[in-house]
């Protein structure tokens, strides 16, 4: 027997030797996943040719990333986010039929149990920020309105913080609400103009971004989860196209179709009707849901 | 501008968009490393097409791996070991001239400051296990002996444990020693026959091995670090070719050239000279060091 027949590891046969050990795997999917992971990992190592010191730096980076995680902080999700992996997994799992609204990442700030509100309610509970009114329709891909669609919306305030990041400063469930459409599929609510904000950057992922010359900011956006019976749930954002970070979202969440128009409106009568103090922002954005089983592009 | 010009992320352009953000990196080497890592990671995700749930399982596996690490346990090194990455990095960093002894992984059980002993000393301090005498020469690639070569040797006992794993059970520095060659380049010492042992398998890496149908064992071996002025330091093992796990080392450390011959010897006169009780094991193994700067294959 030569070394290869005995299965001894060499630079040349490294992938085959390692993945060959999995022939009795108890989990066929894991076996396939580890075949790909091992092959790509070895390809990366062979291309990079790390020194022993660089290898140790990588080990310690991964260790610090794991040890940064706690009940409130998931540094490996941040790492996945800033490397575009989260958006890639999102894209792969949410290929949509033509005309359906696109998805983007859920993010870490969704909270279950936000209050269901009357259409038109103001989700801003502390009267801080620039007034905004948002509306549109929930449609199917044929353009017909969807009744009883449930819209779960949440956003950061005008300083870039979610309520859960400022407990005791913002009221509970500030800038969160759940709305249900009527037969016309229309929704609307009042809020404040959101602001860009940094992802948590005081850990190993923030240090990596800094060394890569990248900023940690996400452009201003509102989050939506839209559910309706018979349709695929849509998890998405809408973005302010005039945000300074619109072309460089730290987590790559922006898509062309998710750019909304934020219009500055001077209309004292409407402002009064909305209970706003003066000029306000206006956003009109429709969402198109794909039916369950509808053909994907 | 179309979506690509704006740099918005899609499944198709994912690698270019993510790596394009690093154009102002403060560290050119990190920029190159992250270009390769991002590309291979995206290739892996596109080939695997993980579900959101599988992605989350991967996030949680990495998190558990980081959180298993402490002063005594480095679970990411174990992960690197069982995926063949550690041996690959070792191979890349230790390409040797023809005829030079091959390297293998250092492992986690080396201890600085083991005592320098007289040639022939017995490194087994608790008289447990089957007696063994080990010898050979330290040579250059021309076959000439190397004087003042320093040989740092350590091994597990006959139950598969290192002293540092059994503090209070084994004496300090049991089965460790440092030897220095004379002008003939010869070394010899007494010890006990080592036994195979499992890598720590009570953490996430052990669970992964189990699901992959892999055992956690390393075949019996002795560790060596051999240093000599003007020569490249050699970090290696010698292995027992008759060990049940010789063809399936959990960390892929075995190489053809590292197989030693462990011979069972019946020779009462020599046993008496070695202060052994009866039959003993005998190993004869030469090591060949590469000169610093010697051409590699």
XYZ file of C-alpha atoms in Angstrom:
594
model
C 0.000 0.000 0.000
C 1.231 3.516 -0.706
C 0.437 6.489 1.515
C -2.693 7.297 -0.451
C -4.103 3.798 -0.098
C -3.458 3.893 3.623
C -5.341 7.169 3.776
C -2.467 9.207 5.186
C -3.005 12.930 4.826
C -0.987 14.978 2.322
C -1.392 18.483 0.888
C -2.565 16.893 -2.350
C -5.199 14.456 -1.043
C -6.296 16.463 2.004
C -9.969 16.862 1.030
C -10.472 13.215 0.071
C -8.799 11.938 3.236
C -10.847 14.146 5.562
C -14.232 13.701 3.878
C -13.526 9.982 3.389
C -13.799 9.587 7.158
C -17.501 10.460 7.030
C -18.638 7.390 5.132
C -20.579 6.070 8.135
C -22.203 9.417 9.000
C -25.476 9.141 10.931
C -26.863 12.197 9.149
C -26.705 12.292 5.333
C -27.390 16.026 5.124
C -24.600 16.792 7.609
C -22.302 14.519 5.600
C -23.028 16.519 2.430
C -22.658 19.851 4.240
C -19.316 18.805 5.746
C -18.084 17.572 2.354
C -18.631 21.055 0.914
C -17.379 22.901 4.023
C -14.192 20.801 4.158
C -13.507 21.196 0.441
C -14.007 24.979 0.460
C -12.056 25.382 3.705
C -9.090 23.465 2.297
C -9.295 25.425 -0.972
C -9.195 28.649 1.051
C -6.205 27.484 3.139
C -4.308 26.375 0.017
C -4.949 29.721 -1.669
C -4.123 31.846 1.408
C -1.188 29.740 2.645
C -1.515 31.141 6.189
C 1.493 31.205 8.469
C 1.141 29.360 11.776
C 0.729 32.770 13.419
C -2.052 33.796 11.030
C -3.788 30.471 11.655
C -3.614 31.148 15.409
C -4.981 34.673 14.866
C -7.955 33.136 13.031
C -8.505 30.625 15.875
C -8.429 33.430 18.445
C -10.752 35.651 16.352
C -13.348 32.863 16.180
C -12.910 32.206 19.910
C -13.438 35.879 20.810
C -16.472 35.966 18.501
C -18.038 33.023 20.331
C -17.196 34.460 23.726
C -18.772 37.836 22.825
C -22.150 36.102 22.481
C -24.669 36.282 25.297
C -28.420 36.456 25.725
C -28.452 39.905 24.062
C -25.600 39.735 21.606
C -24.989 37.275 18.752
C -21.563 38.115 17.336
C -21.518 35.162 14.894
C -24.748 36.448 13.324
C -23.068 39.856 12.999
C -20.101 38.144 11.349
C -22.456 36.335 8.974
C -24.193 39.666 8.288
C -21.082 41.707 7.475
C -19.703 38.959 5.213
C -22.950 38.902 3.208
C -23.711 35.334 4.285
C -27.004 36.230 6.005
C -28.272 38.038 2.891
C -27.142 35.151 0.692
C -29.056 32.630 2.814
C -32.036 35.004 2.755
C -31.835 35.296 -1.032
C -31.569 31.518 -1.531
C -34.572 30.883 0.715
C -36.737 33.658 -0.707
C -36.604 33.450 -4.468
C -39.840 35.149 -5.475
C -42.217 35.061 -8.448
C -41.910 37.972 -10.847
C -43.490 41.106 -9.375
C -43.472 39.969 -5.751
C -41.759 42.212 -3.207
C -38.268 41.152 -2.259
C -37.169 40.050 1.192
C -34.276 41.167 3.294
C -32.773 40.178 6.653
C -34.946 40.030 9.772
C -32.316 41.635 12.002
C -32.033 41.186 15.766
C -34.589 43.776 16.942
C -37.934 42.165 16.131
C -40.094 41.698 19.244
C -43.028 39.303 19.446
C -46.289 40.612 20.868
C -46.307 44.224 19.673
C -49.835 45.674 20.061
C -52.353 45.403 17.200
C -53.381 48.971 16.433
C -56.159 50.769 14.568
C -55.168 51.707 11.032
C -53.644 55.201 11.138
C -52.319 54.937 14.689
C -49.079 56.715 15.589
C -46.462 54.152 16.620
C -44.220 56.923 17.969
C -45.083 57.065 21.658
C -42.617 59.725 22.849
C -43.257 62.484 20.266
C -39.548 62.617 19.419
C -38.359 62.936 15.821
C -39.710 64.218 12.530
C -43.329 63.238 11.882
C -43.985 60.766 9.090
C -47.049 59.164 7.554
C -46.669 55.857 5.734
C -49.204 54.050 3.621
C -49.755 51.744 0.703
C -51.436 48.521 -0.297
C -50.842 44.816 0.192
C -51.390 43.145 -3.177
C -51.077 39.775 -4.850
C -48.933 39.359 -7.970
C -52.039 39.973 -10.140
C -52.433 43.395 -8.486
C -55.497 42.453 -6.416
C -55.729 43.714 -2.818
C -55.216 41.217 0.015
C -57.714 41.375 2.883
C -56.717 40.459 6.432
C -53.014 40.831 5.743
C -51.202 41.365 9.055
C -48.425 43.943 8.961
C -45.892 43.876 11.792
C -43.734 47.010 11.604
C -40.794 48.215 13.700
C -38.151 50.886 13.324
C -35.341 52.767 15.071
C -36.003 56.284 16.342
C -34.513 59.521 15.025
C -31.298 58.793 16.932
C -30.921 55.322 15.449
C -32.003 53.279 18.493
C -34.740 50.658 18.895
C -36.844 50.685 22.071
C -35.178 47.477 23.305
C -31.793 49.209 23.116
C -33.021 52.119 25.251
C -35.148 50.528 27.934
C -36.128 53.200 30.451
C -35.465 55.923 27.869
C -37.974 54.937 25.160
C -41.439 53.670 26.136
C -42.007 49.920 25.713
C -43.142 49.048 22.175
C -42.146 52.507 20.954
C -42.092 52.539 17.149
C -43.702 49.098 16.860
C -47.173 48.125 15.770
C -49.292 45.471 14.110
C -51.969 46.430 11.549
C -54.559 44.400 9.671
C -55.833 45.291 6.209
C -59.488 45.556 5.214
C -60.963 44.476 1.856
C -59.123 47.286 0.006
C -55.736 45.911 1.126
C -54.773 49.411 2.249
C -52.607 50.157 5.276
C -51.406 53.373 6.864
C -49.889 54.541 10.090
C -47.980 57.446 11.571
C -44.384 57.296 12.792
C -41.158 59.326 12.704
C -38.431 59.408 10.093
C -35.878 56.740 11.045
C -32.142 57.364 11.087
C -29.147 55.263 10.090
C -27.387 53.450 12.911
C -24.299 51.301 13.507
C -24.475 47.581 14.140
C -22.797 46.751 17.481
C -19.141 47.433 16.715
C -17.418 47.111 20.096
C -16.544 43.429 19.545
C -14.293 41.365 17.235
C -16.556 41.962 14.211
C -16.353 45.741 14.721
C -12.566 45.475 14.987
C -12.475 43.482 11.754
C -14.631 46.084 9.954
C -12.278 48.808 11.174
C -9.183 47.023 9.861
C -10.981 46.456 6.553
C -11.710 50.203 6.305
C -15.474 49.580 6.516
C -18.028 51.596 8.502
C -20.605 49.727 10.634
C -23.694 51.684 9.574
C -27.035 50.559 8.243
C -28.997 53.130 6.194
C -32.319 54.316 7.658
C -35.130 51.800 7.199
C -38.425 50.450 8.488
C -38.859 46.719 9.106
C -41.899 44.770 7.982
C -43.202 41.247 8.432
C -46.331 40.795 6.314
C -48.441 37.657 6.688
C -51.658 36.629 4.939
C -53.426 33.270 4.659
C -52.427 31.484 1.458
C -49.394 33.728 0.881
C -45.725 33.405 1.700
C -44.694 35.508 4.663
C -42.628 38.501 3.570
C -39.813 39.690 5.839
C -38.380 42.912 4.480
C -37.419 46.573 4.979
C -38.056 49.779 3.136
C -35.119 52.151 2.869
C -34.608 55.890 2.563
C -32.817 56.298 -0.789
C -31.283 59.609 0.343
C -29.560 58.084 3.363
C -25.766 58.671 3.315
C -25.179 54.902 3.698
C -27.741 53.703 1.148
C -24.996 52.301 -1.120
C -22.920 50.787 1.673
C -25.243 49.029 4.148
C -22.888 47.201 6.534
C -25.040 44.053 6.225
C -25.876 44.300 2.484
C -29.654 44.427 3.079
C -30.543 47.054 0.456
C -32.245 46.020 -2.791
C -33.376 48.293 -5.606
C -37.032 47.336 -5.083
C -36.876 48.195 -1.366
C -36.089 51.874 -1.946
C -39.126 53.908 -0.937
C -39.660 57.588 -1.618
C -39.520 59.796 1.483
C -41.231 63.074 0.515
C -41.115 66.224 2.649
C -44.646 67.646 2.662
C -45.893 71.133 3.547
C -49.681 70.867 3.967
C -51.082 72.497 7.143
C -54.578 70.979 6.699
C -53.294 67.423 6.404
C -50.744 68.025 9.164
C -53.587 69.109 11.435
C -55.643 66.040 10.491
C -52.659 63.848 11.377
C -52.082 65.782 14.617
C -48.609 66.800 13.368
C -46.981 70.117 14.356
C -45.774 71.283 10.937
C -44.166 69.830 7.820
C -43.975 66.063 7.709
C -42.504 63.154 5.747
C -44.673 61.026 3.542
C -43.969 57.503 2.265
C -46.196 55.539 -0.079
C -45.120 51.925 -0.638
C -47.036 48.870 -1.852
C -46.034 45.307 -0.995
C -46.748 42.373 -3.289
C -47.051 38.925 -1.699
C -46.395 35.640 -3.494
C -48.999 32.917 -3.149
C -47.786 29.726 -1.479
C -46.505 27.509 -4.294
C -46.468 30.288 -6.887
C -43.743 29.722 -9.437
C -40.420 31.377 -8.591
C -38.040 33.101 -10.903
C -27.373 53.251 -12.525
C -28.562 49.669 -12.326
C -28.498 47.631 -9.134
C -25.004 46.347 -9.860
C -23.557 49.834 -10.354
C -25.094 50.959 -7.089
C -23.436 47.973 -5.423
C -26.680 46.404 -4.204
C -26.239 42.785 -3.197
C -27.681 39.965 -5.298
C -27.097 36.191 -5.361
C -25.115 36.693 -8.572
C -22.762 39.514 -7.531
C -22.524 38.650 -3.824
C -18.750 38.101 -3.706
C -17.866 41.253 -5.653
C -20.194 43.422 -3.582
C -18.855 42.180 -0.245
C -15.155 42.191 -1.123
C -15.563 45.518 -2.937
C -16.179 47.131 0.435
C -12.596 46.412 1.497
C -10.893 48.732 -0.970
C -9.691 51.038 1.825
C -8.477 48.223 4.108
C -5.761 49.252 6.562
C -4.116 45.853 6.254
C -3.354 44.506 2.750
C -2.802 40.941 3.953
C -6.143 40.910 5.802
C -7.798 42.312 2.665
C -6.404 39.424 0.609
C -7.342 36.849 3.261
C -10.908 38.183 3.474
C -11.231 38.195 -0.319
C -10.490 34.457 -0.357
C -12.535 33.688 2.775
C -15.576 35.584 1.466
C -15.372 33.969 -1.973
C -15.041 30.419 -0.602
C -17.727 31.016 2.026
C -20.189 32.248 -0.602
C -19.282 29.338 -2.895
C -20.009 26.955 -0.015
C -23.364 28.616 0.792
C -24.400 28.557 -2.878
C -23.505 24.885 -3.166
C -25.129 23.844 0.129
C -28.195 26.121 -0.129
C -28.791 25.966 3.637
C -32.264 26.524 5.032
C -32.642 29.365 7.533
C -32.785 26.698 10.240
C -29.541 25.055 9.068
C -27.859 28.476 8.965
C -28.950 29.050 12.564
C -27.641 25.595 13.555
C -24.257 26.565 12.092
C -24.309 29.895 13.997
C -25.109 28.080 17.246
C -22.456 25.394 16.626
C -19.774 28.066 16.194
C -21.067 29.888 19.275
C -20.936 26.733 21.419
C -17.433 26.030 20.073
C -16.230 29.477 21.169
C -17.917 29.182 24.528
C -16.310 25.770 25.184
C -12.885 27.444 25.132
C -11.137 28.302 28.374
C -7.606 28.427 29.718
C -7.311 24.640 29.343
C -9.485 23.882 26.339
C -9.288 25.244 22.788
C -12.295 23.834 20.937
C -11.635 25.833 17.720
C -8.176 24.239 17.488
C -9.864 20.848 17.915
C -12.279 21.795 15.120
C -9.355 22.821 12.929
C -7.625 19.531 13.818
C -10.528 17.197 12.993
C -11.213 19.003 9.690
C -7.572 18.530 8.623
C -6.961 22.293 8.618
C -4.230 22.150 11.266
C -2.321 19.491 9.327
C -2.776 21.438 6.093
C -1.332 24.604 7.669
C 1.487 22.480 9.103
C 2.194 20.949 5.689
C 2.207 24.335 3.937
C 4.602 25.796 6.498
C 6.930 22.814 6.634
C 7.719 21.781 3.091
C 11.042 19.989 3.515
C 14.049 19.216 1.339
C 14.235 15.673 0.040
C 15.316 13.270 2.785
C 14.445 15.538 5.718
C 12.088 14.164 8.382
C 8.508 15.327 8.049
C 6.641 17.443 10.574
C 3.283 16.931 12.174
C 1.047 18.892 14.550
C 2.400 20.166 17.881
C -0.753 19.238 19.829
C -1.903 20.902 23.043
C 0.191 18.967 25.567
C 3.680 20.375 25.115
C 5.048 21.951 28.314
C 7.925 24.415 28.415
C 10.690 23.793 30.904
C 10.868 19.994 31.024
C 14.132 18.912 32.689
C 17.276 18.344 30.603
C 18.339 14.772 31.315
C 21.412 12.602 30.878
C 21.282 10.537 27.718
C 19.653 7.187 28.573
C 17.511 8.549 31.421
C 14.106 7.016 32.069
C 11.400 9.644 31.531
C 8.803 7.360 33.131
C 8.745 8.464 36.776
C 5.979 6.211 38.129
C 7.130 2.805 36.827
C 3.722 2.207 35.202
C 3.449 0.691 31.745
C 5.500 -1.541 29.474
C 9.202 -0.658 29.428
C 10.600 0.779 26.228
C 14.002 1.936 25.029
C 14.184 4.457 22.196
C 17.210 5.596 20.272
C 18.550 6.834 16.983
C 20.526 9.655 15.431
C 19.963 13.274 14.524
C 21.371 13.767 11.023
C 21.600 16.390 8.317
C 20.306 15.637 4.813
C 23.810 14.514 3.799
C 23.654 11.831 6.508
C 26.167 13.565 8.824
C 25.467 13.556 12.596
C 24.377 16.815 14.236
C 26.105 17.724 17.489
C 24.289 19.715 20.218
C 20.872 18.959 18.797
C 18.286 19.460 21.556
C 15.514 16.875 21.652
C 12.387 17.725 23.621
C 10.236 14.595 23.955
C 6.830 14.019 25.570
C 4.266 11.243 25.461
C 1.060 9.915 26.998
C 1.265 7.034 29.457
C 0.021 3.474 28.949
C -3.531 4.616 29.701
C -3.406 7.412 27.100
C -3.039 10.386 29.479
C -0.403 13.112 29.645
C 0.879 14.221 33.062
C -0.923 17.579 32.737
C -4.224 15.713 32.332
C -3.652 13.726 35.513
C -2.186 16.197 37.957
C -1.950 14.551 41.366
C -2.058 11.109 39.738
C 1.065 11.265 37.547
C 4.252 12.944 38.863
C 5.029 16.395 37.380
C 7.015 16.108 34.146
C 6.236 12.398 33.919
C 7.115 11.113 30.448
C 8.844 14.344 29.428
C 12.509 15.078 28.934
C 15.077 17.142 27.061
C 18.240 15.526 25.669
C 21.287 16.957 23.931
C 23.344 15.025 21.365
C 27.093 14.624 21.414
C 29.359 14.641 18.348
C 27.959 11.280 17.140
C 24.423 12.801 16.911
C 23.107 9.798 18.848
C 20.227 9.989 21.326
C 18.609 7.409 23.550
C 16.292 7.298 26.528
C 13.983 4.947 28.373
C 10.208 5.318 28.575
C 7.031 3.209 28.375
C 5.022 2.152 25.357
C 2.405 4.866 24.728
C -1.255 4.105 24.072
C -3.851 5.630 21.752
C -6.168 8.198 23.342
C -9.216 10.266 22.422
C -9.064 13.998 21.826
C -11.474 15.797 24.202
C -14.861 14.720 22.846
C -17.343 16.061 25.409
C -17.921 19.317 23.473
C -19.444 20.430 20.164
C -16.550 18.970 18.135
C -17.028 15.568 19.785
C -20.754 15.740 19.037
C -19.979 16.558 15.409
C -17.565 13.612 15.140
C -20.234 11.328 16.575
C -22.858 12.450 14.034
C -20.281 11.978 11.276
C -19.658 8.395 12.439
C -16.042 9.210 13.354
C -14.111 8.069 16.440
C -12.051 10.651 18.392
C -8.875 8.589 18.804
C -5.263 9.365 18.026
C -2.971 6.352 17.476
C -0.125 5.874 20.004
C 2.789 8.223 19.430
C 5.719 10.090 20.959
C 6.113 13.837 20.412
C 9.408 15.449 19.460
C 10.677 18.984 19.034
C 14.234 18.867 17.703
C 16.317 22.045 17.517
C 19.882 22.596 16.362
C 21.780 25.760 15.435
C 21.647 26.355 11.665
C 18.774 23.892 11.162
C 15.036 24.301 10.914
C 13.240 23.229 14.059
C 11.399 19.952 13.550
C 8.081 19.427 15.352
C 6.916 15.878 14.814
C 5.738 12.548 16.243
C 6.697 8.938 15.767
C 3.812 6.484 15.601
C 3.260 2.835 16.423
C 2.318 1.276 13.059
C 0.443 -1.540 14.813
C -1.925 0.788 16.660
C -5.610 0.046 15.895
C -6.140 3.694 14.854
C -2.981 4.102 12.754
C -5.053 4.565 9.561
C -7.679 6.818 11.119
C -5.961 9.376 13.359
C -8.761 11.794 14.364
C -6.486 14.763 13.567
C -4.775 13.330 10.430
C -1.278 13.587 11.943
C 0.140 10.285 10.608
C 2.619 10.280 7.726
C 4.330 7.265 6.176
C 7.772 8.514 7.217
C 6.679 8.908 10.850
C 5.925 5.221 11.330
C 8.547 3.762 13.663
C 9.114 0.103 14.371
C 8.147 -0.976 17.896
C 9.906 -4.310 18.478
C 9.169 -6.610 21.446
C 12.549 -7.781 22.758
C 13.429 -10.727 25.019
C 17.007 -10.142 26.223
C 17.552 -10.570 29.998
C 21.082 -9.120 29.918
C 20.070 -5.913 28.185
C 16.898 -5.706 30.312
C 19.077 -5.854 33.414
C 21.403 -3.169 32.037
C 18.334 -0.937 31.412
C 16.937 -1.726 34.878
C 13.843 -3.284 33.222
C 11.922 -6.180 34.825
C 11.567 -8.446 31.786
C 10.777 -8.178 28.087
C 10.746 -4.667 26.715
C 9.911 -2.641 23.603
C 12.605 -1.229 21.404
C 12.370 1.637 18.926
C 15.151 2.826 16.660
C 14.378 6.010 14.724
C 16.631 8.591 13.063
C 15.580 12.188 12.439
C 16.927 14.239 9.558
C 16.953 18.036 9.945
C 16.884 20.502 7.062
C 19.400 23.336 7.123
C 17.936 26.815 7.296
C 17.474 27.932 3.705
C 17.972 24.462 2.228
C 15.976 24.040 -0.957
C 12.507 22.595 -0.452
C 10.678 20.087 -2.600
